Amino acid sequence: MRIGIDLGGTKIEGIVIGDGGGERLRRRIPAPRDDYERTLAAVTGLVADIERELGARGTVGVGIPGTISPATGLIKNSNSTWLNGTRLFDDLARRLDRPLRFENDANCFALSEATDGAGRGAPVVFGVIVGTGTGGGVVVNQRVLTGANAVAGEWGHNPLPAPRDGERPGPACYCGRSGCIETFLSGPGLARDYAAAGGGEATAIEIAHRAERGEPIAAAALERYAERMARALGSVINLLDPDVVVLGGGLSNIDRLYERVPQLWAPYVFSDRVATKLVRAVHGDSSGVRGAAWLWETENE
Ligand SMILES: [Zn+2]
């Protein structure tokens, strides 16, 4: 059996996927914040509980916020900052007494959707999480493309393509630059754009609801959002040419994007027609933990 662990900032989730691909068990525990030792103990305890309950030993794949630096073997780029600079991979493998597989949580999301989700059967899948940030992952033939720097698919900190005058230099980003895709396409990015246009304070989902009800400022903000996503995904299509782009995260619940973005991305794609499909994630919030379990389906074991 395959055990998947999703190491989130506020919760740690465990799942078991059986041989037929079905879910056998799921557990969720609070994540110990700001405490590395207790994080190790929590994951080890969760795996032990799962294996005791099912009476079997499994493979373990772990989805993490951030990545393991190929240069140092240490965790980097994690917004669960107490994990940065640690040897999480080695420490957990030793405590669990088995080889582990780790991937960035956005890569796990993409793998889950490419394996038995919205991108099932597609040779090349680009998975995007649009929520508090804009993560991304690439899966080719049901295998995660990690990359030489372990940043494949991290489109969120590229500059927004073809910026208009009002988009230059763009909002400041926590990465130190301005005008990153994330500053426009994250939930806070949409909220900022709407507020700047005079709409007041509202969450991204509330803005989408207001747009549906015909509020002009919200409708205009959502149209700008869709057009920016079209530009950003157009450049991804030119580089990667995915069969399917899967959207996950809170903003993936905005129905209008699936109709509007593909109408708008054609001018940015170097092709006479665009066959790429834009679809909503099937597994929702479960994709990260499912993809972590699937890390042990995709290579020779
Ligand atoms: Zn940035």
PDB file of C-alpha atoms and ligand atoms in Angstrom:
ATOM      1  CA  MET A   1       0.000   0.000   0.000  1.00  0.00           C
ATOM      2  CA  ARG A   2       1.052   3.587  -0.624  1.00  0.00           C
ATOM      3  CA  ILE A   3       1.008   6.122   2.169  1.00  0.00           C
ATOM      4  CA  GLY A   4       0.914   9.789   1.226  1.00  0.00           C
ATOM      5  CA  ILE A   5       1.704  12.539   3.705  1.00  0.00           C
ATOM      6  CA  ASP A   6       0.898  16.177   3.045  1.00  0.00           C
ATOM      7  CA  LEU A   7       2.925  18.386   5.337  1.00  0.00           C
ATOM      8  CA  GLY A   8       0.979  21.626   5.474  1.00  0.00           C
ATOM      9  CA  GLY A   9       1.524  24.758   7.485  1.00  0.00           C
ATOM     10  CA  THR A  10      -1.528  24.196   9.673  1.00  0.00           C
ATOM     11  CA  LYS A  11      -2.303  20.490   9.252  1.00  0.00           C
ATOM     12  CA  ILE A  12      -0.582  17.237   8.405  1.00  0.00           C
ATOM     13  CA  GLU A  13      -2.703  14.856   6.377  1.00  0.00           C
ATOM     14  CA  GLY A  14      -2.122  11.152   5.759  1.00  0.00           C
ATOM     15  CA  ILE A  15      -3.801   8.958   3.164  1.00  0.00           C
ATOM     16  CA  VAL A  16      -3.517   5.341   2.077  1.00  0.00           C
ATOM     17  CA  ILE A  17      -4.077   4.374  -1.534  1.00  0.00           C
ATOM     18  CA  GLY A  18      -4.490   0.664  -2.166  1.00  0.00           C
ATOM     19  CA  ASP A  19      -3.395  -1.362  -5.160  1.00  0.00           C
ATOM     20  CA  GLY A  20      -6.535  -0.647  -7.140  1.00  0.00           C
ATOM     21  CA  GLY A  21      -6.056   3.098  -6.715  1.00  0.00           C
ATOM     22  CA  GLY A  22      -8.832   3.435  -4.140  1.00  0.00           C
ATOM     23  CA  GLU A  23      -8.526   5.391  -0.915  1.00  0.00           C
ATOM     24  CA  ARG A  24      -8.381   3.092   2.115  1.00  0.00           C
ATOM     25  CA  LEU A  25      -7.884   5.478   4.985  1.00  0.00           C
ATOM     26  CA  ARG A  26      -7.367   9.143   5.763  1.00  0.00           C
ATOM     27  CA  ARG A  27      -6.122  10.949   8.852  1.00  0.00           C
ATOM     28  CA  ARG A  28      -5.622  14.611   9.634  1.00  0.00           C
ATOM     29  CA  ILE A  29      -3.707  16.105  12.568  1.00  0.00           C
ATOM     30  CA  PRO A  30      -2.728  19.667  13.444  1.00  0.00           C
ATOM     31  CA  ALA A  31       0.783  20.668  12.359  1.00  0.00           C
ATOM     32  CA  PRO A  32       3.128  21.662  15.173  1.00  0.00           C
ATOM     33  CA  ARG A  33       4.050  25.175  14.141  1.00  0.00           C
ATOM     34  CA  ASP A  34       7.561  26.554  14.554  1.00  0.00           C
ATOM     35  CA  ASP A  35       8.878  23.275  15.957  1.00  0.00           C
ATOM     36  CA  TYR A  36      10.989  20.998  13.785  1.00  0.00           C
ATOM     37  CA  GLU A  37      11.429  18.174  16.294  1.00  0.00           C
ATOM     38  CA  ARG A  38       7.714  17.963  16.977  1.00  0.00           C
ATOM     39  CA  THR A  39       7.072  18.009  13.212  1.00  0.00           C
ATOM     40  CA  LEU A  40       9.267  14.923  12.820  1.00  0.00           C
ATOM     41  CA  ALA A  41       7.520  13.217  15.727  1.00  0.00           C
ATOM     42  CA  ALA A  42       4.074  14.073  14.327  1.00  0.00           C
ATOM     43  CA  VAL A  43       4.796  12.576  10.900  1.00  0.00           C
ATOM     44  CA  THR A  44       6.430   9.482  12.396  1.00  0.00           C
ATOM     45  CA  GLY A  45       3.475   8.993  14.735  1.00  0.00           C
ATOM     46  CA  LEU A  46       0.960   9.441  11.926  1.00  0.00           C
ATOM     47  CA  VAL A  47       2.625   6.779   9.777  1.00  0.00           C
ATOM     48  CA  ALA A  48       2.856   4.417  12.770  1.00  0.00           C
ATOM     49  CA  ASP A  49      -0.857   4.899  13.555  1.00  0.00           C
ATOM     50  CA  ILE A  50      -1.853   4.238   9.950  1.00  0.00           C
ATOM     51  CA  GLU A  51       0.249   1.081   9.695  1.00  0.00           C
ATOM     52  CA  ARG A  52      -1.014  -0.237  13.036  1.00  0.00           C
ATOM     53  CA  GLU A  53      -4.599   0.277  11.974  1.00  0.00           C
ATOM     54  CA  LEU A  54      -4.170  -1.443   8.617  1.00  0.00           C
ATOM     55  CA  GLY A  55      -1.714  -4.036   9.855  1.00  0.00           C
ATOM     56  CA  ALA A  56       0.664  -3.503   6.953  1.00  0.00           C
ATOM     57  CA  ARG A  57       3.739  -1.557   6.016  1.00  0.00           C
ATOM     58  CA  GLY A  58       3.601   0.912   3.127  1.00  0.00           C
ATOM     59  CA  THR A  59       5.715   3.064   0.907  1.00  0.00           C
ATOM     60  CA  VAL A  60       5.784   6.679   2.046  1.00  0.00           C
ATOM     61  CA  GLY A  61       5.699   9.740  -0.201  1.00  0.00           C
ATOM     62  CA  VAL A  62       5.730  13.203   1.333  1.00  0.00           C
ATOM     63  CA  GLY A  63       4.481  16.460  -0.111  1.00  0.00           C
ATOM     64  CA  ILE A  64       6.191  19.480   1.386  1.00  0.00           C
ATOM     65  CA  PRO A  65       5.794  23.211   1.134  1.00  0.00           C
ATOM     66  CA  GLY A  66       9.050  24.216  -0.525  1.00  0.00           C
ATOM     67  CA  THR A  67      11.668  21.974  -2.104  1.00  0.00           C
ATOM     68  CA  ILE A  68      14.846  20.117  -1.276  1.00  0.00           C
ATOM     69  CA  SER A  69      17.792  22.060  -2.640  1.00  0.00           C
ATOM     70  CA  PRO A  70      19.733  19.816  -5.037  1.00  0.00           C
ATOM     71  CA  ALA A  71      22.813  21.857  -4.097  1.00  0.00           C
ATOM     72  CA  THR A  72      22.698  21.332  -0.323  1.00  0.00           C
ATOM     73  CA  GLY A  73      20.057  18.687   0.443  1.00  0.00           C
ATOM     74  CA  LEU A  74      18.383  21.192   2.750  1.00  0.00           C
ATOM     75  CA  ILE A  75      14.771  22.381   2.552  1.00  0.00           C
ATOM     76  CA  LYS A  76      14.383  25.753   0.829  1.00  0.00           C
ATOM     77  CA  ASN A  77      11.580  28.071  -0.321  1.00  0.00           C
ATOM     78  CA  SER A  78       9.136  26.856   2.337  1.00  0.00           C
ATOM     79  CA  ASN A  79       6.524  29.190   3.762  1.00  0.00           C
ATOM     80  CA  SER A  80       6.555  26.842   6.772  1.00  0.00           C
ATOM     81  CA  THR A  81       9.745  28.660   7.634  1.00  0.00           C
ATOM     82  CA  TRP A  82      10.757  26.330  10.499  1.00  0.00           C
ATOM     83  CA  LEU A  83      11.447  23.676   7.864  1.00  0.00           C
ATOM     84  CA  ASN A  84      13.892  25.791   5.863  1.00  0.00           C
ATOM     85  CA  GLY A  85      17.512  24.764   6.260  1.00  0.00           C
ATOM     86  CA  THR A  86      16.635  21.395   7.850  1.00  0.00           C
ATOM     87  CA  ARG A  87      17.528  17.873   6.675  1.00  0.00           C
ATOM     88  CA  LEU A  88      13.880  16.826   6.739  1.00  0.00           C
ATOM     89  CA  PHE A  89      14.369  14.197   4.053  1.00  0.00           C
ATOM     90  CA  ASP A  90      17.201  12.360   5.858  1.00  0.00           C
ATOM     91  CA  ASP A  91      15.746  12.777   9.335  1.00  0.00           C
ATOM     92  CA  LEU A  92      12.355  11.361   8.359  1.00  0.00           C
ATOM     93  CA  ALA A  93      13.827   8.497   6.317  1.00  0.00           C
ATOM     94  CA  ARG A  94      15.903   7.452   9.328  1.00  0.00           C
ATOM     95  CA  ARG A  95      13.002   7.629  11.758  1.00  0.00           C
ATOM     96  CA  LEU A  96      10.657   5.768   9.428  1.00  0.00           C
ATOM     97  CA  ASP A  97      13.409   3.300   8.540  1.00  0.00           C
ATOM     98  CA  ARG A  98      12.754   3.179   4.795  1.00  0.00           C
ATOM     99  CA  PRO A  99      13.496   5.107   1.606  1.00  0.00           C
ATOM    100  CA  LEU A 100      11.156   8.063   1.121  1.00  0.00           C
ATOM    101  CA  ARG A 101      10.112  10.189  -1.818  1.00  0.00           C
ATOM    102  CA  PHE A 102       9.584  13.896  -1.396  1.00  0.00           C
ATOM    103  CA  GLU A 103       8.104  16.456  -3.735  1.00  0.00           C
ATOM    104  CA  ASN A 104       6.967  20.012  -3.565  1.00  0.00           C
ATOM    105  CA  ASP A 105       3.228  20.200  -2.776  1.00  0.00           C
ATOM    106  CA  ALA A 106       2.377  21.800  -6.121  1.00  0.00           C
ATOM    107  CA  ASN A 107       4.193  18.965  -7.897  1.00  0.00           C
ATOM    108  CA  CYS A 108       2.165  16.482  -5.846  1.00  0.00           C
ATOM    109  CA  PHE A 109      -0.995  18.290  -6.895  1.00  0.00           C
ATOM    110  CA  ALA A 110       0.015  18.038 -10.564  1.00  0.00           C
ATOM    111  CA  LEU A 111       0.920  14.352 -10.186  1.00  0.00           C
ATOM    112  CA  SER A 112      -2.399  13.524  -8.546  1.00  0.00           C
ATOM    113  CA  GLU A 113      -4.399  15.203 -11.283  1.00  0.00           C
ATOM    114  CA  ALA A 114      -2.230  13.646 -14.016  1.00  0.00           C
ATOM    115  CA  THR A 115      -2.544  10.148 -12.516  1.00  0.00           C
ATOM    116  CA  ASP A 116      -6.273   9.811 -11.861  1.00  0.00           C
ATOM    117  CA  GLY A 117      -7.681  13.318 -11.958  1.00  0.00           C
ATOM    118  CA  ALA A 118      -8.538  15.989 -14.505  1.00  0.00           C
ATOM    119  CA  GLY A 119      -5.393  15.317 -16.534  1.00  0.00           C
ATOM    120  CA  ARG A 120      -5.690  11.545 -16.515  1.00  0.00           C
ATOM    121  CA  GLY A 121      -4.098   9.996 -19.595  1.00  0.00           C
ATOM    122  CA  ALA A 122      -2.612  13.268 -20.851  1.00  0.00           C
ATOM    123  CA  PRO A 123       1.093  13.053 -21.735  1.00  0.00           C
ATOM    124  CA  VAL A 124       1.979  16.546 -20.470  1.00  0.00           C
ATOM    125  CA  VAL A 125       0.119  18.198 -17.590  1.00  0.00           C
ATOM    126  CA  PHE A 126       0.781  21.617 -16.092  1.00  0.00           C
ATOM    127  CA  GLY A 127      -0.816  21.831 -12.667  1.00  0.00           C
ATOM    128  CA  VAL A 128      -1.419  25.265 -11.204  1.00  0.00           C
ATOM    129  CA  ILE A 129      -2.503  26.201  -7.712  1.00  0.00           C
ATOM    130  CA  VAL A 130      -4.057  29.646  -7.551  1.00  0.00           C
ATOM    131  CA  GLY A 131      -4.785  30.542  -3.947  1.00  0.00           C
ATOM    132  CA  THR A 132      -2.743  32.540  -1.470  1.00  0.00           C
ATOM    133  CA  GLY A 133       0.122  32.065  -3.939  1.00  0.00           C
ATOM    134  CA  THR A 134       0.550  30.677  -7.445  1.00  0.00           C
ATOM    135  CA  GLY A 135       2.372  27.337  -7.367  1.00  0.00           C
ATOM    136  CA  GLY A 136       2.876  25.099 -10.341  1.00  0.00           C
ATOM    137  CA  GLY A 137       4.134  21.666 -11.285  1.00  0.00           C
ATOM    138  CA  VAL A 138       4.898  19.731 -14.445  1.00  0.00           C
ATOM    139  CA  VAL A 139       4.111  16.053 -14.987  1.00  0.00           C
ATOM    140  CA  VAL A 140       5.233  14.235 -18.130  1.00  0.00           C
ATOM    141  CA  ASN A 141       3.955  10.686 -18.746  1.00  0.00           C
ATOM    142  CA  GLN A 142       2.760  10.484 -15.121  1.00  0.00           C
ATOM    143  CA  ARG A 143       6.156  11.432 -13.727  1.00  0.00           C
ATOM    144  CA  VAL A 144       6.999  14.657 -11.944  1.00  0.00           C
ATOM    145  CA  LEU A 145       9.554  16.810 -13.703  1.00  0.00           C
ATOM    146  CA  THR A 146      11.592  18.087 -10.776  1.00  0.00           C
ATOM    147  CA  GLY A 147      14.341  19.877 -12.668  1.00  0.00           C
ATOM    148  CA  ALA A 148      18.002  20.730 -12.119  1.00  0.00           C
ATOM    149  CA  ASN A 149      17.139  23.387  -9.543  1.00  0.00           C
ATOM    150  CA  ALA A 150      13.960  21.683  -8.310  1.00  0.00           C
ATOM    151  CA  VAL A 151      11.888  24.629  -9.517  1.00  0.00           C
ATOM    152  CA  ALA A 152      10.279  23.222 -12.690  1.00  0.00           C
ATOM    153  CA  GLY A 153       6.813  24.708 -13.066  1.00  0.00           C
ATOM    154  CA  GLU A 154       7.404  27.590 -10.664  1.00  0.00           C
ATOM    155  CA  TRP A 155       5.913  30.160 -12.966  1.00  0.00           C
ATOM    156  CA  GLY A 156       4.611  32.440 -10.186  1.00  0.00           C
ATOM    157  CA  HIS A 157       7.789  34.458  -9.912  1.00  0.00           C
ATOM    158  CA  ASN A 158       8.249  35.042 -13.600  1.00  0.00           C
ATOM    159  CA  PRO A 159       7.220  38.553 -14.648  1.00  0.00           C
ATOM    160  CA  LEU A 160       3.685  38.945 -15.983  1.00  0.00           C
ATOM    161  CA  PRO A 161       4.129  38.674 -19.797  1.00  0.00           C
ATOM    162  CA  ALA A 162       3.334  41.584 -22.132  1.00  0.00           C
ATOM    163  CA  PRO A 163       2.744  44.075 -19.291  1.00  0.00           C
ATOM    164  CA  ARG A 164       0.576  47.122 -19.993  1.00  0.00           C
ATOM    165  CA  ASP A 165       1.617  50.582 -18.834  1.00  0.00           C
ATOM    166  CA  GLY A 166      -0.477  50.313 -15.666  1.00  0.00           C
ATOM    167  CA  GLU A 167       1.147  46.989 -14.819  1.00  0.00           C
ATOM    168  CA  ARG A 168       4.716  48.301 -14.796  1.00  0.00           C
ATOM    169  CA  PRO A 169       6.656  47.906 -12.556  1.00  0.00           C
ATOM    170  CA  GLY A 170       3.745  46.075 -10.865  1.00  0.00           C
ATOM    171  CA  PRO A 171       3.139  45.298  -7.205  1.00  0.00           C
ATOM    172  CA  ALA A 172       6.108  44.449  -5.002  1.00  0.00           C
ATOM    173  CA  CYS A 173       6.501  40.724  -4.383  1.00  0.00           C
ATOM    174  CA  TYR A 174       7.882  39.026  -1.274  1.00  0.00           C
ATOM    175  CA  CYS A 175      10.597  37.457  -3.467  1.00  0.00           C
ATOM    176  CA  GLY A 176      12.189  40.902  -3.829  1.00  0.00           C
ATOM    177  CA  ARG A 177      11.026  41.722  -7.352  1.00  0.00           C
ATOM    178  CA  SER A 178       7.984  43.526  -8.724  1.00  0.00           C
ATOM    179  CA  GLY A 179       5.292  42.509 -11.173  1.00  0.00           C
ATOM    180  CA  CYS A 180       5.590  38.750 -10.612  1.00  0.00           C
ATOM    181  CA  ILE A 181       2.703  36.656 -11.961  1.00  0.00           C
ATOM    182  CA  GLU A 182       1.864  35.798  -8.338  1.00  0.00           C
ATOM    183  CA  THR A 183       1.231  39.454  -7.480  1.00  0.00           C
ATOM    184  CA  PHE A 184      -1.565  39.471 -10.084  1.00  0.00           C
ATOM    185  CA  LEU A 185      -2.961  35.930 -10.102  1.00  0.00           C
ATOM    186  CA  SER A 186      -2.977  35.008  -6.403  1.00  0.00           C
ATOM    187  CA  GLY A 187      -6.125  35.608  -4.371  1.00  0.00           C
ATOM    188  CA  PRO A 188      -4.541  38.609  -2.605  1.00  0.00           C
ATOM    189  CA  GLY A 189      -3.481  39.868  -6.048  1.00  0.00           C
ATOM    190  CA  LEU A 190      -7.064  39.886  -7.329  1.00  0.00           C
ATOM    191  CA  ALA A 191      -8.260  41.482  -4.079  1.00  0.00           C
ATOM    192  CA  ARG A 192      -5.650  44.230  -4.397  1.00  0.00           C
ATOM    193  CA  ASP A 193      -6.596  44.944  -8.012  1.00  0.00           C
ATOM    194  CA  TYR A 194     -10.279  45.161  -7.106  1.00  0.00           C
ATOM    195  CA  ALA A 195      -9.616  47.479  -4.172  1.00  0.00           C
ATOM    196  CA  ALA A 196      -7.383  49.707  -6.307  1.00  0.00           C
ATOM    197  CA  ALA A 197     -10.234  50.034  -8.828  1.00  0.00           C
ATOM    198  CA  GLY A 198     -12.517  51.324  -6.072  1.00  0.00           C
ATOM    199  CA  GLY A 199     -14.313  48.072  -5.221  1.00  0.00           C
ATOM    200  CA  GLY A 200     -13.363  48.062  -1.558  1.00  0.00           C
ATOM    201  CA  GLU A 201     -12.162  45.133   0.502  1.00  0.00           C
ATOM    202  CA  ALA A 202     -13.296  41.670  -0.556  1.00  0.00           C
ATOM    203  CA  THR A 203     -11.866  38.197  -0.944  1.00  0.00           C
ATOM    204  CA  ALA A 204     -11.215  36.768  -4.395  1.00  0.00           C
ATOM    205  CA  ILE A 205     -14.215  34.443  -4.173  1.00  0.00           C
ATOM    206  CA  GLU A 206     -16.476  37.285  -3.026  1.00  0.00           C
ATOM    207  CA  ILE A 207     -15.281  39.362  -5.987  1.00  0.00           C
ATOM    208  CA  ALA A 208     -16.198  36.489  -8.316  1.00  0.00           C
ATOM    209  CA  HIS A 209     -19.675  36.316  -6.744  1.00  0.00           C
ATOM    210  CA  ARG A 210     -20.129  40.064  -7.123  1.00  0.00           C
ATOM    211  CA  ALA A 211     -19.078  39.792 -10.773  1.00  0.00           C
ATOM    212  CA  GLU A 212     -21.708  37.095 -11.313  1.00  0.00           C
ATOM    213  CA  ARG A 213     -24.330  39.392  -9.797  1.00  0.00           C
ATOM    214  CA  GLY A 214     -23.328  42.058 -12.303  1.00  0.00           C
ATOM    215  CA  GLU A 215     -21.335  44.482 -10.171  1.00  0.00           C
ATOM    216  CA  PRO A 216     -19.349  46.424 -12.820  1.00  0.00           C
ATOM    217  CA  ILE A 217     -16.132  46.934 -10.806  1.00  0.00           C
ATOM    218  CA  ALA A 218     -15.999  43.255  -9.887  1.00  0.00           C
ATOM    219  CA  ALA A 219     -16.780  42.143 -13.442  1.00  0.00           C
ATOM    220  CA  ALA A 220     -14.002  44.359 -14.782  1.00  0.00           C
ATOM    221  CA  ALA A 221     -11.522  43.059 -12.177  1.00  0.00           C
ATOM    222  CA  LEU A 222     -12.390  39.469 -13.031  1.00  0.00           C
ATOM    223  CA  GLU A 223     -11.983  40.174 -16.737  1.00  0.00           C
ATOM    224  CA  ARG A 224      -8.527  41.691 -16.078  1.00  0.00           C
ATOM    225  CA  TYR A 225      -7.686  38.652 -14.001  1.00  0.00           C
ATOM    226  CA  ALA A 226      -8.716  36.252 -16.796  1.00  0.00           C
ATOM    227  CA  GLU A 227      -6.790  38.238 -19.376  1.00  0.00           C
ATOM    228  CA  ARG A 228      -3.654  38.229 -17.224  1.00  0.00           C
ATOM    229  CA  MET A 229      -3.998  34.501 -16.657  1.00  0.00           C
ATOM    230  CA  ALA A 230      -4.318  34.076 -20.442  1.00  0.00           C
ATOM    231  CA  ARG A 231      -1.045  35.942 -20.984  1.00  0.00           C
ATOM    232  CA  ALA A 232       0.718  34.013 -18.224  1.00  0.00           C
ATOM    233  CA  LEU A 233      -0.510  30.614 -19.446  1.00  0.00           C
ATOM    234  CA  GLY A 234       0.159  31.544 -23.086  1.00  0.00           C
ATOM    235  CA  SER A 235       3.863  31.765 -22.350  1.00  0.00           C
ATOM    236  CA  VAL A 236       3.708  28.433 -20.476  1.00  0.00           C
ATOM    237  CA  ILE A 237       2.056  26.835 -23.508  1.00  0.00           C
ATOM    238  CA  ASN A 238       4.788  28.146 -25.802  1.00  0.00           C
ATOM    239  CA  LEU A 239       7.489  26.662 -23.585  1.00  0.00           C
ATOM    240  CA  LEU A 240       5.957  23.397 -22.393  1.00  0.00           C
ATOM    241  CA  ASP A 241       3.009  22.819 -24.766  1.00  0.00           C
ATOM    242  CA  PRO A 242       0.926  20.891 -22.207  1.00  0.00           C
ATOM    243  CA  ASP A 243      -2.100  18.856 -23.268  1.00  0.00           C
ATOM    244  CA  VAL A 244      -3.927  19.909 -20.133  1.00  0.00           C
ATOM    245  CA  VAL A 245      -3.603  22.775 -17.664  1.00  0.00           C
ATOM    246  CA  VAL A 246      -5.298  21.871 -14.371  1.00  0.00           C
ATOM    247  CA  LEU A 247      -6.316  24.604 -11.954  1.00  0.00           C
ATOM    248  CA  GLY A 248      -6.481  23.966  -8.226  1.00  0.00           C
ATOM    249  CA  GLY A 249      -6.651  26.158  -5.131  1.00  0.00           C
ATOM    250  CA  GLY A 250      -9.375  28.566  -4.049  1.00  0.00           C
ATOM    251  CA  LEU A 251      -9.541  30.560  -7.280  1.00  0.00           C
ATOM    252  CA  SER A 252     -10.023  27.390  -9.334  1.00  0.00           C
ATOM    253  CA  ASN A 253     -13.656  27.570  -8.151  1.00  0.00           C
ATOM    254  CA  ILE A 254     -14.305  30.578 -10.398  1.00  0.00           C
ATOM    255  CA  ASP A 255     -16.303  28.973 -13.224  1.00  0.00           C
ATOM    256  CA  ARG A 256     -15.855  31.802 -15.650  1.00  0.00           C
ATOM    257  CA  LEU A 257     -12.098  31.205 -15.977  1.00  0.00           C
ATOM    258  CA  TYR A 258     -12.584  27.920 -17.871  1.00  0.00           C
ATOM    259  CA  GLU A 259     -14.575  29.647 -20.565  1.00  0.00           C
ATOM    260  CA  ARG A 260     -12.856  33.005 -20.697  1.00  0.00           C
ATOM    261  CA  VAL A 261      -9.136  32.241 -20.372  1.00  0.00           C
ATOM    262  CA  PRO A 262      -8.985  29.893 -23.407  1.00  0.00           C
ATOM    263  CA  GLN A 263     -10.839  32.553 -25.418  1.00  0.00           C
ATOM    264  CA  LEU A 264      -8.151  35.057 -24.477  1.00  0.00           C
ATOM    265  CA  TRP A 265      -4.906  33.094 -24.670  1.00  0.00           C
ATOM    266  CA  ALA A 266      -4.771  32.517 -28.467  1.00  0.00           C
ATOM    267  CA  PRO A 267      -2.900  35.760 -29.310  1.00  0.00           C
ATOM    268  CA  TYR A 268      -0.094  34.750 -26.949  1.00  0.00           C
ATOM    269  CA  VAL A 269       0.369  31.223 -28.265  1.00  0.00           C
ATOM    270  CA  PHE A 270       2.632  30.666 -31.264  1.00  0.00           C
ATOM    271  CA  SER A 271       0.243  28.360 -33.094  1.00  0.00           C
ATOM    272  CA  ASP A 272      -2.647  28.573 -35.564  1.00  0.00           C
ATOM    273  CA  ARG A 273      -4.912  26.886 -33.015  1.00  0.00           C
ATOM    274  CA  VAL A 274      -4.627  25.948 -29.356  1.00  0.00           C
ATOM    275  CA  ALA A 275      -5.501  22.358 -28.437  1.00  0.00           C
ATOM    276  CA  THR A 276      -4.528  22.760 -24.768  1.00  0.00           C
ATOM    277  CA  LYS A 277      -7.452  22.296 -22.363  1.00  0.00           C
ATOM    278  CA  LEU A 278      -7.974  24.327 -19.202  1.00  0.00           C
ATOM    279  CA  VAL A 279      -9.777  22.229 -16.582  1.00  0.00           C
ATOM    280  CA  ARG A 280     -10.634  22.252 -12.909  1.00  0.00           C
ATOM    281  CA  ALA A 281      -8.962  19.835 -10.499  1.00  0.00           C
ATOM    282  CA  VAL A 282     -11.005  16.725  -9.727  1.00  0.00           C
ATOM    283  CA  HIS A 283      -9.584  15.926  -6.307  1.00  0.00           C
ATOM    284  CA  GLY A 284      -9.784  19.424  -4.842  1.00  0.00           C
ATOM    285  CA  ASP A 285      -7.999  19.821  -1.532  1.00  0.00           C
ATOM    286  CA  SER A 286      -7.040  16.131  -1.567  1.00  0.00           C
ATOM    287  CA  SER A 287      -4.782  16.379  -4.580  1.00  0.00           C
ATOM    288  CA  GLY A 288      -1.634  17.184  -2.600  1.00  0.00           C
ATOM    289  CA  VAL A 289      -1.862  14.184  -0.311  1.00  0.00           C
ATOM    290  CA  ARG A 290      -2.964  11.849  -3.112  1.00  0.00           C
ATOM    291  CA  GLY A 291      -0.045  12.940  -5.268  1.00  0.00           C
ATOM    292  CA  ALA A 292       2.342  12.287  -2.372  1.00  0.00           C
ATOM    293  CA  ALA A 293       1.071   8.691  -2.239  1.00  0.00           C
ATOM    294  CA  TRP A 294       1.398   8.373  -6.026  1.00  0.00           C
ATOM    295  CA  LEU A 295       5.095   9.265  -5.834  1.00  0.00           C
ATOM    296  CA  TRP A 296       5.563   5.507  -5.383  1.00  0.00           C
ATOM    297  CA  GLU A 297       3.502   4.494  -8.384  1.00  0.00           C
ATOM    298  CA  THR A 298       5.503   6.277 -11.001  1.00  0.00           C
ATOM    299  CA  GLU A 299       8.933   4.663 -10.915  1.00  0.00           C
ATOM    300  CA  ASN A 300      10.278   1.149 -10.657  1.00  0.00           C
ATOM    301  CA  GLU A 301       9.892   0.105  -7.070  1.00  0.00           C
TER     302      GLU A 301
HETATM  303 ZN    ZN B   1       7.972  37.154  -6.874  1.00  0.00          ZN
END
